[in-house]
Every structure is written in structure tokens, then in C-alpha cells.
Short mmCIF file of C-alpha atoms in Angstrom, two decimals:
data_model
loop_
_atom_site.label_atom_id
_atom_site.label_comp_id
_atom_site.label_asym_id
_atom_site.label_seq_id
_atom_site.Cartn_x
_atom_site.Cartn_y
_atom_site.Cartn_z
CA MET A 170 9.14 8.44 0.50
CA LEU A 171 11.64 7.72 -2.24
CA GLU A 172 13.57 10.88 -1.46
CA ALA A 173 13.80 9.75 2.17
CA ALA A 174 15.01 6.37 0.92
CA HIS A 175 17.66 8.08 -1.16
CA TRP A 176 19.25 9.56 1.97
CA ALA A 177 20.14 6.14 3.39
CA PRO A 178 23.79 5.48 4.19
CA SER A 179 25.94 3.45 1.83
CA HIS A 180 29.63 2.61 2.04
CA GLY A 181 31.56 4.83 -0.34
CA ARG A 182 28.29 6.58 -1.27
CA THR A 183 27.58 3.90 -3.84
CA GLU A 184 23.79 4.36 -3.54
CA PRO A 185 23.09 0.82 -4.81
CA TRP A 186 19.30 1.02 -4.52
CA ARG A 187 17.08 1.04 -7.58
CA TRP A 188 13.31 1.54 -7.37
CA VAL A 189 10.70 0.40 -9.87
CA VAL A 190 7.20 1.72 -9.13
CA PHE A 191 4.07 -0.05 -10.34
CA GLU A 192 0.67 1.54 -9.87
CA GLY A 193 -2.66 1.52 -11.67
CA GLU A 194 -2.87 -0.81 -14.66
CA ALA A 195 0.92 -1.30 -14.67
CA ARG A 196 0.31 -3.73 -11.81
CA ARG A 197 -1.26 -6.14 -14.32
CA ARG A 198 2.12 -6.50 -16.07
CA LEU A 199 3.74 -7.10 -12.69
CA GLY A 200 1.20 -9.82 -11.84
CA GLU A 201 1.90 -11.47 -15.19
CA ALA A 202 5.62 -11.37 -14.40
CA PHE A 203 5.02 -12.98 -10.99
CA ALA A 204 2.89 -15.71 -12.59
CA GLU A 205 5.44 -16.42 -15.33
CA SER A 206 8.24 -16.52 -12.75
CA TYR A 207 6.16 -18.92 -10.68
CA ALA A 208 5.69 -21.17 -13.74
CA ARG A 209 9.43 -21.08 -14.43
CA SER A 210 10.22 -21.93 -10.79
CA PHE A 211 7.73 -24.74 -10.23
CA SER A 212 7.06 -27.43 -12.79
CA GLY A 213 5.58 -30.90 -12.88
CA PRO A 214 3.91 -32.00 -9.64
CA ASP A 215 5.17 -28.87 -7.84
CA PHE A 216 3.13 -26.58 -10.12
CA ARG A 217 -0.20 -25.56 -8.58
CA PRO A 218 -2.69 -23.75 -10.87
CA GLU A 219 -4.24 -21.96 -7.88
CA ARG A 220 -0.83 -20.54 -6.89
CA TYR A 221 -0.22 -19.43 -10.46
CA LYS A 222 -3.57 -17.60 -10.37
CA ALA A 223 -2.72 -16.11 -6.97
CA GLN A 224 0.46 -14.62 -8.46
CA LEU A 225 -1.62 -12.92 -11.16
CA GLU A 226 -4.03 -11.48 -8.63
CA ARG A 227 -1.79 -10.52 -5.71
CA VAL A 228 -0.87 -7.17 -7.27
CA TRP A 229 -4.42 -5.91 -6.65
CA GLN A 230 -3.92 -6.19 -2.86
CA ALA A 231 -2.33 -2.73 -2.76
CA PRO A 232 -2.36 0.32 -5.04
CA VAL A 233 1.43 0.75 -5.19
CA TRP A 234 4.20 -1.83 -5.55
CA ILE A 235 7.83 -0.72 -5.43
CA GLY A 236 10.48 -3.08 -6.75
CA LEU A 237 13.53 -3.12 -4.47
CA GLY A 238 16.49 -3.38 -6.78
CA LEU A 239 20.15 -3.75 -5.96
CA GLU A 240 22.78 -2.56 -8.40
CA PRO A 241 26.09 -3.47 -6.75
CA SER A 242 29.02 -1.17 -7.36
CA GLY A 243 31.59 -3.94 -7.27
CA ARG A 244 33.69 -1.71 -5.00
CA PHE A 245 32.53 -3.18 -1.69
CA PRO A 246 31.30 -6.55 -0.41
CA GLU A 247 27.80 -7.28 -1.70
CA TRP A 248 26.43 -7.72 1.83
CA GLU A 249 27.21 -4.05 2.48
CA GLU A 250 25.29 -3.04 -0.64
CA VAL A 251 22.32 -5.24 0.39
CA ALA A 252 22.44 -3.62 3.84
CA ALA A 253 22.37 -0.18 2.21
CA VAL A 254 19.25 -1.13 0.23
CA ALA A 255 17.65 -2.38 3.44
CA CYS A 256 18.47 0.95 5.13
CA ALA A 257 16.89 2.78 2.20
CA VAL A 258 13.77 0.62 2.43
CA GLN A 259 13.59 1.37 6.16
CA ASN A 260 13.73 5.11 5.43
CA ALA A 261 10.95 4.75 2.84
CA TRP A 262 8.88 2.66 5.23
CA LEU A 263 9.23 5.21 8.05
CA ALA A 264 8.17 7.99 5.67
CA ALA A 265 5.21 5.89 4.49
CA THR A 266 4.13 5.27 8.08
CA ALA A 267 4.36 9.00 8.82
CA LEU A 268 2.02 9.55 5.83
CA GLY A 269 -0.49 7.06 7.25
CA LEU A 270 0.36 4.28 4.81
CA ALA A 271 0.83 0.61 5.62
CA GLY A 272 3.45 -1.47 3.88
CA PHE A 273 4.82 -4.96 3.53
CA TRP A 274 8.16 -6.19 2.15
CA THR A 275 7.49 -9.33 0.17
CA SER A 276 9.93 -11.73 -1.43
CA GLY A 277 9.81 -15.35 -2.48
CA ARG A 278 10.84 -17.16 -5.62
CA PRO A 279 8.39 -15.58 -8.12
CA VAL A 280 9.00 -12.10 -6.70
CA VAL A 281 12.81 -12.12 -6.87
CA HIS A 282 13.09 -14.38 -9.93
CA GLU A 283 15.38 -13.16 -12.74
CA HIS A 284 12.36 -12.96 -15.09
CA THR A 285 10.58 -10.56 -12.71
CA ALA A 286 13.83 -8.58 -12.38
CA ARG A 287 14.05 -8.24 -16.17
CA VAL A 288 10.45 -7.01 -16.33
CA CYS A 289 11.58 -4.38 -13.83
CA GLY A 290 14.49 -3.44 -16.09
CA LEU A 291 17.12 -4.98 -13.82
CA THR A 292 19.78 -7.05 -15.55
CA PRO A 293 22.75 -8.80 -13.92
CA PRO A 294 24.67 -7.96 -11.89
CA ALA A 295 21.63 -5.97 -10.68
CA ARG A 296 18.99 -8.05 -8.95
CA LEU A 297 15.65 -7.81 -7.25
CA LEU A 298 15.44 -8.10 -3.45
CA GLY A 299 11.66 -8.01 -3.28
CA PHE A 300 8.82 -5.52 -3.35
CA LEU A 301 7.46 -3.05 -0.87
CA TYR A 302 3.75 -2.78 -1.41
CA LEU A 303 1.84 0.11 0.05
CA GLY A 304 -1.64 1.41 0.66
CA TYR A 305 -3.90 2.85 3.30
CA PRO A 306 -4.68 0.30 6.02
CA ALA A 307 -8.18 -1.20 5.91
CA GLU A 308 -8.21 -1.44 9.71
CA PRO A 309 -6.12 -0.07 12.57
CA LEU A 310 -2.61 -1.47 12.62
CA PRO A 311 -1.72 -3.69 15.58
CA GLN A 312 0.65 -2.37 18.20
CA GLY A 313 4.21 -3.54 17.77
CA VAL A 314 5.62 -5.93 20.35
CA ARG A 315 9.28 -6.40 21.16
CA SER A 316 11.22 -8.02 23.97
CA ASP A 317 13.30 -5.88 26.30
CA TRP A 318 16.05 -4.26 24.23
CA ARG A 319 18.45 -4.38 27.18
CA ARG A 320 18.61 -8.16 26.86
CA LYS A 321 20.35 -7.69 23.50
CA VAL A 322 23.06 -5.28 24.63
CA VAL A 323 26.42 -6.06 26.18
CA TRP A 324 28.20 -3.10 27.77
CA ASN A 325 31.96 -3.52 27.76
CA PRO A 326 33.42 -3.30 31.26
#
């Protein structure tokens, strides 16, 4: 999966993706990072103890969590580097699907918070774009649904 991700395109071959894999008991440290980042993001009346607890426990929803890091080269616009990471994630996701795995790209304040990024070993200008969490599906995956692709294409005359 990660080798497939590594073959994604990037402008100038900058390869800006960085992966941080959490599995087994290492997920506990990740859950603690999510919870601490939640506490740093929400204080006073916005802080909800049940959401703090949910951050601690969410890591047990899947056996593998992969941090999606971006280390920009500084040579090209950052949006191009973010797009390259997204292409790499797509490659990983396709490989995971071919292996019979299900995945989900999650983000949100606690997930991409600078504290969580530091726990992942990412320091500025590197940053965290989220996590891809993976496991075997508990039930059959639903069929994908899309509108007609032709409605999104304009052919030049």
C-alpha cells in the first residue's frame, strides 16, 4: 500500500508525503494525542467530557491508522504539494481496496492539530492532513453511487 502511495505524481518529484503508521498498542498514544489536542482546541463551555473520551477511544475502531503528513518542498505552491499527498493517499486506498481492506480518511481539529502532528514527528513547516484508518470491513461495503460523469465534461468545439 505505502509503496503504491509512493508512486504518486508530484510536481518536480518533490514527494511531499510523509506516513506515520500506528498499530497495536501504539494506537493508545495516538488516542491520547487526539484527546489532548481536543482539550487544547475546545475549552470552557465548548469542552465536552464525552467528546474528550471519544477521542481517546476512537483509535480502537480500526487496527491500523496512518498519519497523512505533508512536508512541503518550498519549491512549488503548497496546493500542488497537498494535491500530491492526496494522489498518494488515493493510490494507497486503491491498493487497500484491492487487498480487501476498508478505509476512511478522517480529519477535524483534534486530528490535524499541531500537538497531534508533533506526536507524529511532524514539525513545521510539515503538517498533518489527517489519518487514513484501515481494517477489514465488518459487513459488505455499499455500492458506490455517482451522477453521470458526462454532465461534468465540456468538450471544446
